[in-house]
Amino acid sequence: MELHKRHVHSLSERKGQKRKLDDQVHANRQISPPPLTAYERAAILSQVSDQVRVLDSTFTSNEADRAAAKRATHALADLAKNEEVVNVIVEGSAIPALVRHLQAPPIGDDDLMLKPLPFEHEVEKGSAFALGLLAVKPDHQQLIVDCGALTHLVDLLKRHKNGLTSRAINSLIRRAADAITNLAHENSSIKTRVRMEGGIPPLVNLLEFADPKVQRAAAGALRTLAFKNDENKNQIVECNALPTLILMLRSEDIAIHYEAVAVIGNLVHSSPNIKKEVLLAGALQPVIGLLSSCCSESQREAALLLGQFAATDSDCKVHIVQRGAVQPLIEMLQSPDVQLQEMSAFALGRLAQDTHNQAGIAHNGGLVPLLKLLDSKNGSLQHNVAFALYGLADNEDNVSDFIRVDGVQRLQEGEFIVQATKDCVAKTLKRLEEKIHGRVLKHLLYLMRVSEKGLQRRVALAFAHLCSADDQRGIFIEHHGLELLIGLLGSSGSKQQLDGAVALCKLANKASTLSPVDAAPPSPTPQVYLGEKFVNNPTLSDVTFLVEGKRFYAHRICLLASSDAFRAMFDGGYREKDAKDIEIPNIRWEIFELMMRFIYTGSIEISLDIAQDLLRVADQYLLEGLKRLCEYTIAKDISLENVSSMYELSEAFNAISLRHSCILFILEQFDKLIAMPGHSLLIQYIIPEIRNYFIQVLTKTNSRKIRL
């Protein structure tokens, strides 16, 4: 999925973040200081200028000059720890002066050449440290490189080659590696320049350095250089970095194995060939081991890396599961750390694309924490979870587990942040729906019959949303699923009532005969339509009605064919049988005229303001076709405020179609109705009619019988 790929990319990008040069710098930058005032800026610029003058005048091997240069580099580094001051330092022309002191000064005296350089490594270390801090701001990276810093920094990485090591040398190398990391951060051209300057081989060599801080610094630089730079990746691998990086994965030093797994992650990202080399070099098991690390960052990177391993290689997906990755990944889902949750869901989502892994992830308890994380407000986490659930839904053995833990409800009711997640959830529900047949259907029917009440109801709810229309009668009538849903409507809990209403509404919408307002049905009795021209026409008229003192001319043959009421009037023992003029009381002319027009033509336009009066007349004269047309018109006006009175109207005139429309409206608007005064009594009152409605509808459907 596209969002899935973009998210992996963004996580890999985070892995190329700037190194924290030391804990103090990191702590200082957690709280942003207030902006500098003009006075403070001028004062700092003066300090910087003073230190730059010192550096410019002390590039010698003289001990006093070296001591002064050391103090100046350290002073500038201390200032650079405050991000608000960095721009002022650069403005004060500190960069060229610092770059110059990355190298040893010229020595013109033969005697002096035999002596150690005063403050050897200390001045260079201070310069590298200060430049690394200045490089934190992207605007300064290119300026530092253009002043020639990279060549000197790469040379500093090799200071140990004479076989000598000391605390000063180690610290110098570490500061040089850190500076390279910050210079190359999110700067593709500088990453390439580092390679062109020969920086990668010494960094790879430093992975085996005795000092763990140097190892970490070298790995951090390689991590940054490998991100989104294929040439750098290839050279790192060609320099034989993989065996050492894999050994570092097993280190007990948290910082070392974190940096190592981050480097490997950036090497593998979007590089299938390197991924194969990494796996062949034996990285899989130690990466899986890091899932149980006490370092959450290592756990996160390991989960991301496993997701990358599992991206396309089905065999690798299986091997990851076989080697014990599933349980720690599931445990990570329950961590309070959102990034851990995110990465474990990502890895499980990739693993769940293999059919052999899907049942195992669910069996090991992965469903419940994944479903809980659907409620996350983090869009990336939510999407990773949805993708994992989509994979798990592909295995029919997991369908009952989804239902047991209320997974179908959670998928339906979740609030999803991005459209891609909504689409993924919709596909998951569709996938579950496609599984409900054969042995899955029989198993669920068994659970609905023998399980405890709560699970029975969850199965019935799931069936309402997911079962085929062909199976509705078998599930809900023959196997009594309808009673479970009706029972929810009658429960005391509003959530259960709403679940039942939503499920019944879904069930109704699936039935092809359940659309009471799609179109008015034709009259159920045979008709003789004389046509519009005979409406109130004395021509051939053989009966006259008196309505509100006015005559209405009619034709017995048309009336006899229209309803049992008129047949009884003219064929029975009533006085109207032979009367020429028949008085019609209690009916307005407008209403009577419309009724007769329907009898003569079979169709009329009914406005809402007269529909109820016309319904009463249609019921009185047993005109079923007209009655149902009136119900159709009235049903369009059902609202939250009048549904109760509409239902009473349907009962008063036995308006079945209107009653059904009221029932469907109540189910559709249940969440709003239940909060309105008095409507809970209405809902309980109509439950028997709801039952009758669904029995009628589901019994009439041409669904297949389910045989167990």
XYZ file of C-alpha atoms in Angstrom:
708
model
C 0.000 0.000 0.000
C 1.270 3.433 -0.944
C 0.867 5.019 2.494
C 2.686 2.021 3.936
C 5.705 2.636 1.661
C 5.769 6.351 2.347
C 5.699 5.689 6.057
C 8.672 3.309 5.920
C 10.553 5.987 4.036
C 9.810 8.596 6.699
C 10.967 6.262 9.449
C 14.210 5.578 7.636
C 14.690 9.296 7.284
C 14.343 9.683 11.036
C 17.115 7.136 11.396
C 19.481 9.564 9.688
C 18.982 12.126 12.415
C 21.862 14.233 13.762
C 23.929 12.623 16.456
C 23.634 14.056 19.926
C 27.137 15.307 20.353
C 26.928 14.874 24.095
C 24.248 14.657 26.752
C 24.765 18.234 27.849
C 24.169 19.623 24.360
C 21.065 17.538 24.014
C 19.778 18.680 27.405
C 20.492 22.310 26.595
C 18.451 22.097 23.409
C 15.389 20.526 24.939
C 14.216 23.958 26.127
C 14.376 26.675 23.487
C 15.939 29.825 24.949
C 14.329 33.194 24.286
C 15.569 35.096 21.210
C 18.671 37.219 21.670
C 18.259 40.909 22.300
C 20.267 43.347 20.179
C 22.574 43.989 23.146
C 23.150 40.262 23.757
C 23.812 39.672 20.077
C 26.395 42.439 19.939
C 28.096 41.145 23.074
C 28.301 37.597 21.715
C 29.545 38.790 18.339
C 32.319 40.641 20.169
C 33.255 37.435 22.042
C 33.297 35.460 18.807
C 35.465 38.046 17.087
C 37.916 37.900 19.961
C 38.192 34.114 19.712
C 38.544 34.232 15.917
C 41.418 36.715 16.239
C 43.084 34.324 18.658
C 42.704 31.426 16.220
C 43.963 33.484 13.311
C 47.092 34.468 15.231
C 47.933 31.115 16.864
C 48.316 28.695 13.968
C 51.818 27.780 15.103
C 53.518 24.987 17.020
C 54.363 27.334 19.844
C 53.084 25.974 23.154
C 51.509 29.247 24.239
C 49.790 29.624 20.867
C 48.545 26.062 21.002
C 47.151 26.603 24.494
C 45.411 29.773 23.360
C 43.994 28.011 20.288
C 42.701 25.207 22.472
C 40.924 27.671 24.745
C 39.469 29.536 21.778
C 38.041 26.380 20.118
C 36.519 25.278 23.404
C 35.034 28.715 23.997
C 33.396 28.705 20.552
C 32.093 25.178 21.138
C 30.537 26.234 24.433
C 28.829 29.132 22.704
C 27.611 26.871 19.863
C 25.711 24.677 22.323
C 23.088 27.404 22.316
C 21.260 27.237 18.975
C 20.331 30.907 19.215
C 24.015 31.789 19.103
C 25.061 29.588 16.175
C 24.218 32.148 13.486
C 26.164 34.828 15.359
C 29.218 32.552 15.501
C 29.062 31.987 11.750
C 28.538 35.709 11.170
C 31.715 36.327 13.157
C 33.764 34.354 10.549
C 34.513 31.499 12.936
C 34.169 28.732 10.354
C 37.363 29.404 8.316
C 39.369 29.829 11.512
C 38.038 26.569 12.983
C 38.584 24.648 9.743
C 42.203 25.819 9.638
C 42.811 24.355 13.093
C 41.527 20.907 12.089
C 45.107 20.272 10.895
C 48.417 20.471 12.649
C 50.295 23.784 12.228
C 53.559 23.927 10.263
C 56.753 23.072 12.200
C 59.879 24.871 10.963
C 62.377 23.867 13.636
C 64.214 20.487 13.342
C 64.498 20.172 17.108
C 60.823 20.812 17.532
C 60.012 18.061 15.069
C 61.477 15.543 17.497
C 59.150 16.696 20.283
C 55.410 16.062 20.623
C 53.295 18.916 19.369
C 51.961 20.879 22.347
C 48.329 20.028 23.066
C 48.463 17.481 20.255
C 44.923 16.413 19.198
C 43.286 18.829 21.667
C 43.047 21.842 19.368
C 41.822 19.690 16.449
C 39.260 18.046 18.709
C 37.937 21.424 19.865
C 37.648 22.622 16.269
C 35.858 19.445 15.149
C 33.472 19.680 18.105
C 32.633 23.329 17.400
C 32.138 22.710 13.654
C 29.906 19.737 14.396
C 27.690 21.953 16.513
C 27.563 24.646 13.829
C 26.627 21.999 11.227
C 23.433 21.213 13.113
C 21.860 24.023 11.098
C 21.528 22.966 7.441
C 22.316 26.493 6.232
C 25.873 26.166 7.522
C 26.719 22.686 6.230
C 27.805 23.686 2.750
C 29.761 26.695 4.030
C 31.817 24.450 6.311
C 32.470 21.979 3.488
C 33.395 24.758 1.050
C 36.034 25.905 3.535
C 37.720 22.523 3.138
C 36.635 20.847 6.377
C 35.874 17.394 4.933
C 39.444 16.644 3.844
C 40.778 17.482 7.299
C 37.992 15.588 9.111
C 38.672 12.459 7.071
C 42.366 12.768 7.909
C 41.482 13.020 11.596
C 39.640 9.687 11.357
C 43.049 8.118 10.610
C 45.002 9.605 13.514
C 45.261 6.184 15.168
C 47.062 4.618 12.214
C 50.494 5.188 13.676
C 49.556 2.516 16.197
C 49.175 4.981 19.027
C 45.911 5.421 20.829
C 45.086 7.543 23.775
C 42.073 9.135 25.354
C 42.836 12.329 23.437
C 43.087 10.504 20.085
C 39.908 8.575 20.752
C 38.032 11.723 21.655
C 39.381 13.505 18.574
C 38.280 10.706 16.230
C 34.841 10.629 17.826
C 34.385 14.377 17.387
C 35.503 14.136 13.749
C 32.992 11.347 13.042
C 30.241 13.306 14.771
C 31.034 16.377 12.694
C 30.830 14.339 9.480
C 27.461 13.000 10.643
C 26.048 16.469 11.145
C 27.518 17.862 7.945
C 25.980 15.075 5.859
C 22.597 15.075 7.582
C 19.864 15.353 4.938
C 22.403 16.739 2.471
C 22.856 14.353 -0.444
C 25.693 16.290 -2.090
C 27.778 16.302 1.102
C 27.150 12.580 1.571
C 28.640 12.060 -1.861
C 31.541 14.413 -1.072
C 32.402 12.357 2.013
C 32.695 9.289 -0.184
C 34.757 11.158 -2.784
C 37.086 12.393 -0.030
C 37.667 8.794 1.037
C 35.714 9.023 4.287
C 33.872 5.690 4.176
C 36.805 3.194 4.483
C 38.214 4.758 7.681
C 34.739 4.909 9.185
C 34.236 1.210 8.448
C 37.626 0.445 10.014
C 36.623 2.363 13.135
C 33.721 -0.056 13.686
C 36.374 -2.408 15.141
C 37.978 0.264 17.300
C 38.550 -0.648 20.938
C 36.802 2.431 22.303
C 33.012 1.843 22.182
C 32.333 5.576 21.883
C 34.382 5.652 18.693
C 32.507 2.615 17.377
C 29.227 4.376 18.042
C 30.374 7.592 16.384
C 31.613 5.736 13.293
C 28.369 3.751 13.035
C 26.361 6.964 13.412
C 28.246 8.544 10.521
C 27.768 5.458 8.339
C 24.084 5.426 9.190
C 23.708 8.980 7.881
C 25.897 8.395 4.819
C 23.926 5.271 3.853
C 20.548 6.944 3.885
C 19.190 7.524 0.362
C 22.605 7.162 -1.274
C 23.080 3.936 -3.207
C 26.745 4.557 -4.041
C 27.555 5.059 -0.370
C 25.629 1.926 0.572
C 27.530 -0.132 -1.955
C 30.904 1.166 -0.802
C 30.077 0.475 2.855
C 29.225 -3.124 1.941
C 32.276 -3.439 -0.325
C 34.459 -2.311 2.598
C 33.246 -5.433 4.415
C 31.278 -3.576 7.070
C 28.510 -6.184 7.341
C 30.336 -8.827 9.454
C 31.353 -6.234 12.037
C 27.920 -4.581 12.077
C 26.294 -7.968 12.679
C 28.685 -8.662 15.539
C 27.770 -5.258 16.961
C 24.112 -6.326 16.954
C 25.002 -8.801 19.692
C 26.837 -6.228 21.792
C 25.732 -5.759 25.378
C 26.316 -2.035 24.939
C 22.887 -0.596 24.133
C 24.260 2.344 22.167
C 26.399 0.086 19.981
C 23.688 -2.342 18.961
C 21.284 0.534 18.398
C 23.684 2.253 15.980
C 24.459 -1.049 14.257
C 20.842 -1.972 13.598
C 20.207 1.587 12.372
C 23.094 1.363 9.879
C 21.858 -1.992 8.579
C 18.345 -0.600 8.308
C 19.527 2.248 6.095
C 21.655 -0.113 4.002
C 18.691 -2.421 3.411
C 16.101 0.273 2.714
C 15.126 0.175 -0.985
C 18.125 -2.062 -1.740
C 17.000 -5.670 -2.366
C 20.502 -6.883 -3.232
C 22.014 -5.536 -0.022
C 19.113 -7.029 1.911
C 20.065 -10.444 0.543
C 23.691 -9.914 1.504
C 22.689 -8.847 5.012
C 20.575 -11.967 5.459
C 23.297 -14.214 4.063
C 25.750 -12.637 6.496
C 23.590 -13.880 9.382
C 21.766 -10.739 10.535
C 18.308 -12.253 10.979
C 18.654 -13.912 14.380
C 20.501 -11.077 16.145
C 17.966 -8.589 14.791
C 15.150 -10.739 16.173
C 17.058 -10.845 19.457
C 16.977 -7.042 19.621
C 13.173 -7.158 19.819
C 13.690 -8.080 23.465
C 16.308 -5.406 24.109
C 15.892 -3.086 27.072
C 16.576 -0.241 24.616
C 13.321 0.873 23.033
C 15.171 2.531 20.130
C 16.886 -0.761 19.277
C 13.560 -2.567 19.500
C 12.002 -0.036 17.169
C 14.803 -0.238 14.616
C 14.824 -4.030 14.781
C 11.084 -4.192 14.121
C 11.450 -1.805 11.194
C 14.301 -3.864 9.808
C 12.310 -7.085 10.110
C 9.484 -5.416 8.215
C 11.966 -4.534 5.490
C 13.332 -8.088 5.448
C 9.780 -9.374 5.011
C 8.796 -6.914 2.298
C 8.911 -9.197 -0.743
C 10.492 -12.497 0.268
C 7.842 -15.008 1.359
C 10.417 -17.463 2.672
C 11.946 -14.746 4.817
C 8.531 -13.964 6.286
C 8.220 -17.571 7.398
C 11.778 -17.706 8.753
C 11.232 -14.580 10.841
C 8.215 -16.187 12.479
C 9.930 -19.537 12.924
C 12.828 -17.857 14.706
C 10.595 -16.385 17.391
C 9.781 -12.829 16.298
C 6.014 -12.914 16.719
C 5.720 -12.963 20.501
C 8.055 -10.028 21.195
C 6.418 -8.049 18.397
C 3.018 -8.634 19.993
C 4.406 -7.560 23.359
C 5.715 -4.378 21.731
C 2.166 -3.582 20.588
C 1.290 -3.202 24.257
C 4.150 -0.821 25.026
C 3.271 2.766 26.035
C 5.840 3.919 23.442
C 3.895 4.903 20.309
C 6.922 4.416 18.041
C 7.369 0.867 19.324
C 3.702 0.174 18.698
C 4.010 1.655 15.236
C 7.018 -0.406 14.208
C 5.775 -3.675 15.660
C 2.474 -3.186 13.818
C 4.458 -2.468 10.651
C 6.482 -5.672 11.010
C 3.437 -7.773 11.861
C 1.614 -6.303 8.877
C 4.387 -7.425 6.558
C 4.558 -10.865 8.181
C 0.778 -11.236 7.962
C 0.915 -11.134 4.179
C 2.028 -14.763 4.263
C -0.750 -17.302 4.716
C 1.368 -19.512 7.004
C 1.887 -16.678 9.484
C -1.645 -15.314 9.720
C -3.137 -17.942 12.002
C -0.017 -17.987 14.166
C -0.110 -14.247 14.840
C -3.765 -14.450 15.835
C -3.224 -17.609 17.909
C -0.402 -15.926 19.835
C -2.711 -13.111 20.908
C -1.984 -10.505 18.260
C -5.583 -9.621 17.429
C -6.616 -7.948 20.672
C -3.734 -5.435 20.934
C -3.975 -4.656 17.218
C -7.690 -3.941 17.495
C -7.140 -1.751 20.547
C -4.616 0.325 18.616
C -7.246 1.125 15.988
C -8.339 3.793 18.480
C -4.961 5.506 18.244
C -4.879 9.171 17.280
C -1.596 8.569 15.434
C -2.380 8.217 11.735
C 0.694 6.159 10.829
C 0.198 3.743 13.716
C -3.462 3.389 12.893
C -2.668 2.595 9.275
C 0.020 0.045 10.147
C -2.473 -1.678 12.454
C -5.180 -1.671 9.777
C -2.747 -3.193 7.281
C -1.821 -5.952 9.746
C -5.486 -6.738 10.402
C -6.105 -6.848 6.667
C -3.480 -9.563 6.410
C -4.872 -11.559 9.332
C -8.367 -11.458 7.836
C -7.136 -13.414 4.841
C -7.032 -16.649 6.831
C -10.421 -18.249 7.391
C -9.166 -19.763 10.641
C -9.028 -16.227 12.044
C -12.620 -15.226 11.222
C -14.118 -16.627 14.420
C -11.287 -15.026 16.425
C -12.118 -11.637 14.923
C -15.706 -12.101 16.056
C -14.820 -13.483 19.500
C -12.850 -10.348 20.395
C -15.430 -7.974 18.896
C -13.174 -7.190 15.958
C -15.946 -6.670 13.423
C -17.571 -4.009 15.615
C -14.252 -2.239 16.181
C -13.533 -2.153 12.458
C -16.982 -0.753 11.734
C -17.052 1.825 14.494
C -13.465 3.089 14.325
C -12.670 6.701 13.506
C -9.885 6.575 10.946
C -7.666 9.527 10.268
C -6.603 9.093 6.639
C -8.515 7.822 3.630
C -6.001 5.057 2.953
C -6.774 3.577 6.382
C -10.508 3.797 5.750
C -10.015 1.961 2.460
C -7.889 -0.684 4.155
C -10.526 -1.278 6.847
C -13.254 -1.537 4.199
C -11.188 -4.159 2.368
C -10.670 -6.041 5.629
C -14.418 -6.202 6.268
C -14.970 -7.294 2.675
C -12.334 -9.992 3.102
C -14.062 -11.266 6.262
C -17.396 -11.240 4.469
C -15.985 -13.372 1.671
C -14.856 -15.976 4.206
C -18.320 -16.573 5.707
C -19.314 -19.695 3.853
C -18.627 -23.410 4.076
C -16.912 -24.524 7.251
C -16.500 -20.965 8.548
C -20.255 -20.430 8.342
C -20.937 -23.739 10.064
C -18.458 -22.991 12.825
C -20.028 -19.600 13.477
C -23.521 -21.103 13.558
C -22.224 -23.611 16.089
C -20.854 -20.776 18.240
C -24.143 -18.910 17.938
C -25.925 -21.978 19.226
C -23.742 -23.232 22.088
C -21.595 -20.300 23.315
C -22.261 -17.978 26.210
C -24.811 -15.261 25.498
C -22.306 -12.496 24.844
C -20.487 -14.440 22.128
C -23.774 -15.592 20.607
C -24.789 -11.972 20.204
C -21.409 -10.987 18.744
C -21.766 -13.745 16.165
C -25.292 -12.598 15.292
C -24.097 -9.000 14.954
C -21.259 -10.076 12.686
C -23.634 -12.160 10.572
C -25.940 -9.168 10.104
C -23.091 -7.144 8.657
C -21.133 -9.797 6.805
C -23.318 -12.728 5.750
C -24.520 -13.260 2.211
C -28.120 -12.319 1.436
C -28.591 -15.927 0.348
C -27.849 -17.116 3.890
C -29.982 -14.610 5.791
C -33.067 -16.771 6.143
C -31.062 -19.771 7.311
C -29.049 -17.764 9.845
C -31.726 -15.494 11.270
C -34.913 -17.547 10.972
C -33.897 -21.203 10.973
C -30.989 -20.716 13.408
C -32.665 -17.996 15.478
C -30.140 -15.237 14.894
C -33.001 -12.753 14.678
C -33.975 -13.390 18.277
C -30.457 -12.524 19.423
C -30.616 -9.179 17.631
C -34.128 -8.477 18.922
C -32.856 -9.337 22.389
C -30.250 -6.601 22.072
C -32.972 -4.064 21.303
C -34.730 -5.092 24.483
C -31.643 -4.958 26.671
C -31.040 -2.311 29.309
C -27.721 -1.074 27.910
C -27.888 1.727 25.337
C -24.735 0.475 23.571
C -26.236 -2.992 23.157
C -29.493 -1.501 21.922
C -27.650 0.614 19.373
C -25.583 -2.366 18.195
C -28.782 -4.334 17.672
C -30.463 -1.487 15.799
C -27.478 -0.943 13.496
C -27.274 -4.664 12.755
C -30.997 -4.933 12.007
C -30.761 -1.910 9.746
C -27.892 -3.519 7.869
C -29.855 -6.742 7.615
C -32.827 -4.861 6.204
C -30.724 -3.044 3.627
C -29.350 -6.316 2.318
C -32.800 -7.673 1.509
C -33.963 -6.751 -1.970
C -37.592 -6.401 -0.865
C -36.920 -3.941 1.939
C -37.064 -0.586 0.216
C -40.502 0.826 1.120
C -39.888 4.259 -0.385
C -38.125 3.304 -3.592
C -41.328 3.237 -5.550
C -45.026 2.999 -4.836
C -46.314 -0.511 -5.649
C -49.198 -1.076 -8.050
C -52.690 -1.785 -6.797
C -53.074 -5.393 -5.705
C -56.592 -5.676 -7.239
C -57.500 -5.784 -10.960
C -58.553 -2.403 -12.293
C -60.782 -1.031 -15.021
C -59.487 2.426 -15.887
C -61.926 4.509 -17.943
C -59.384 7.292 -18.250
C -59.043 10.957 -17.384
C -61.815 12.168 -19.710
C -64.500 10.310 -17.792
C -63.595 11.820 -14.405
C -66.721 13.708 -13.198
C -68.199 13.429 -16.697
C -71.992 13.049 -17.006
C -71.548 11.167 -20.276
C -72.761 7.599 -19.673
C -72.769 8.349 -15.945
C -75.083 6.045 -14.015
C -74.479 7.246 -10.465
C -74.026 10.660 -8.855
C -72.301 11.467 -5.582
C -73.159 14.520 -3.503
C -70.047 15.929 -1.841
C -70.189 19.190 0.060
C -73.402 19.986 -1.858
C -71.807 19.458 -5.275
C -72.519 16.657 -7.779
C -69.836 14.249 -8.901
C -70.756 12.094 -11.915
C -69.455 8.514 -11.841
C -69.769 5.132 -13.572
C -70.701 2.032 -11.656
C -68.581 -0.358 -13.766
C -65.414 1.532 -12.864
C -66.329 1.694 -9.170
C -67.265 -1.968 -8.971
C -63.837 -2.954 -10.231
C -62.012 -0.602 -7.884
C -62.669 -2.099 -4.434
C -64.727 -4.391 -2.252
C -66.261 -1.328 -0.590
C -67.899 -0.145 -3.839
C -68.876 -3.713 -4.787
C -70.667 -4.033 -1.454
C -72.310 -0.639 -1.998
C -73.766 -1.524 -5.420
C -74.125 -5.307 -5.289
C -75.080 -5.801 -1.641
C -78.160 -4.976 0.350
C -77.293 -1.349 0.962
C -79.684 1.479 0.090
C -77.109 2.940 -2.307
C -77.567 -0.070 -4.612
C -80.297 1.515 -6.705
C -79.898 5.161 -5.715
C -79.121 7.716 -8.362
C -77.690 10.238 -5.944
C -75.497 9.086 -3.088
C -74.523 11.540 -0.387
C -70.932 11.330 0.883
C -70.552 12.904 4.322
C -67.368 13.906 6.156
C -65.151 14.014 3.047
C -63.947 17.205 1.444
C -64.560 17.699 -2.268
C -60.817 17.944 -2.957
C -60.143 14.611 -1.292
C -63.087 12.844 -2.930
C -62.186 14.173 -6.342
C -58.594 12.883 -5.971
C -59.832 9.467 -4.880
C -62.099 9.224 -7.919
C -59.347 10.418 -10.217
C -57.181 7.552 -8.927
C -60.017 5.077 -9.534
C -60.392 6.285 -13.128
C -56.706 6.636 -14.036
C -54.676 4.489 -11.623
C -52.272 7.313 -10.708
C -52.372 10.744 -9.128
C -49.972 13.261 -7.606
C -50.412 13.405 -3.841
C -49.178 16.394 -1.885
C -48.049 15.988 1.685
C -50.698 18.336 3.099
C -53.591 16.095 1.995
C -51.888 12.692 2.165
C -53.196 11.772 5.617
C -56.799 12.728 4.805
C -56.552 10.786 1.572
C -55.112 7.799 3.463
C -58.149 7.751 5.744
C -60.499 7.786 2.740
C -58.490 5.129 0.885
C -58.694 2.923 3.953
C -62.427 3.559 4.291
C -63.073 2.562 0.667
C -60.541 -0.286 0.662
C -58.468 1.201 -2.128
C -55.185 -0.554 -1.443
C -53.306 0.967 -4.359
C -54.269 4.509 -3.336
C -53.605 3.695 0.279
C -50.057 2.604 -0.443
C -49.422 5.672 -2.585
C -50.473 7.778 0.389
C -48.188 5.794 2.672
C -45.320 6.362 0.241
C -45.891 10.127 0.337
C -46.312 10.264 4.121
C -43.186 8.143 4.693
C -41.047 10.796 3.043
C -41.987 13.170 5.851
C -40.986 10.920 8.765
C -38.706 12.754 11.187
C -37.258 12.348 14.663
C -40.035 14.572 16.011
C -42.995 12.856 14.353
C -42.021 9.206 13.994
C -44.082 8.278 17.057
C -47.244 9.890 15.684
C -46.525 8.412 12.252
C -46.361 4.965 13.780
C -49.692 5.590 15.547
C -51.139 6.677 12.197
C -49.966 3.451 10.576
C -51.668 1.449 13.300
C -54.907 3.414 13.074
C -55.315 2.689 9.359
C -53.402 -0.602 9.206
C -50.890 1.117 6.919
C -48.351 -1.684 6.737
C -45.963 0.024 4.333
C -45.919 3.179 6.473
C -45.383 1.053 9.572
C -42.415 -0.622 7.940
C -41.026 2.756 6.955
C -41.312 3.877 10.576
C -39.508 0.750 11.735
C -36.634 1.292 9.303
C -36.410 4.965 10.239
C -36.263 4.072 13.934
C -33.468 1.570 13.276
C -31.530 4.016 11.109
C -31.854 6.920 13.569
C -31.679 4.825 16.713
C -28.677 6.618 18.194
C -30.530 9.950 18.038
C -33.937 8.634 19.021
C -32.769 6.804 22.111
C -31.633 10.107 23.605
C -35.044 11.740 23.116
C -37.639 11.652 25.931
C -40.260 8.949 25.608
C -38.770 7.180 22.620
C -37.304 4.314 24.623
C -40.900 3.311 25.434
C -41.826 3.531 21.753
C -38.906 1.280 20.818
C -39.864 -1.325 23.406
C -43.498 -1.093 22.281
C -42.751 -1.823 18.639
C -40.297 -4.692 19.210
C -42.987 -7.331 18.427
C -43.747 -5.550 15.164
C -40.020 -5.372 14.333
C -39.837 -9.121 14.837
C -42.871 -9.696 12.595
C -41.431 -7.399 9.962
C -38.140 -9.285 9.725
C -39.801 -12.683 9.856
C -42.006 -11.623 6.961
C -39.158 -10.185 4.932
C -36.623 -12.947 5.557
C -39.157 -15.717 5.064
C -40.087 -14.336 1.651
C -36.492 -14.196 0.412
C -35.275 -16.913 -1.911
C -32.350 -17.798 0.296
C -30.801 -21.221 0.509
C -31.227 -23.572 3.410
C -28.080 -24.036 5.483
C -27.283 -27.621 6.237
C -25.002 -28.396 9.130
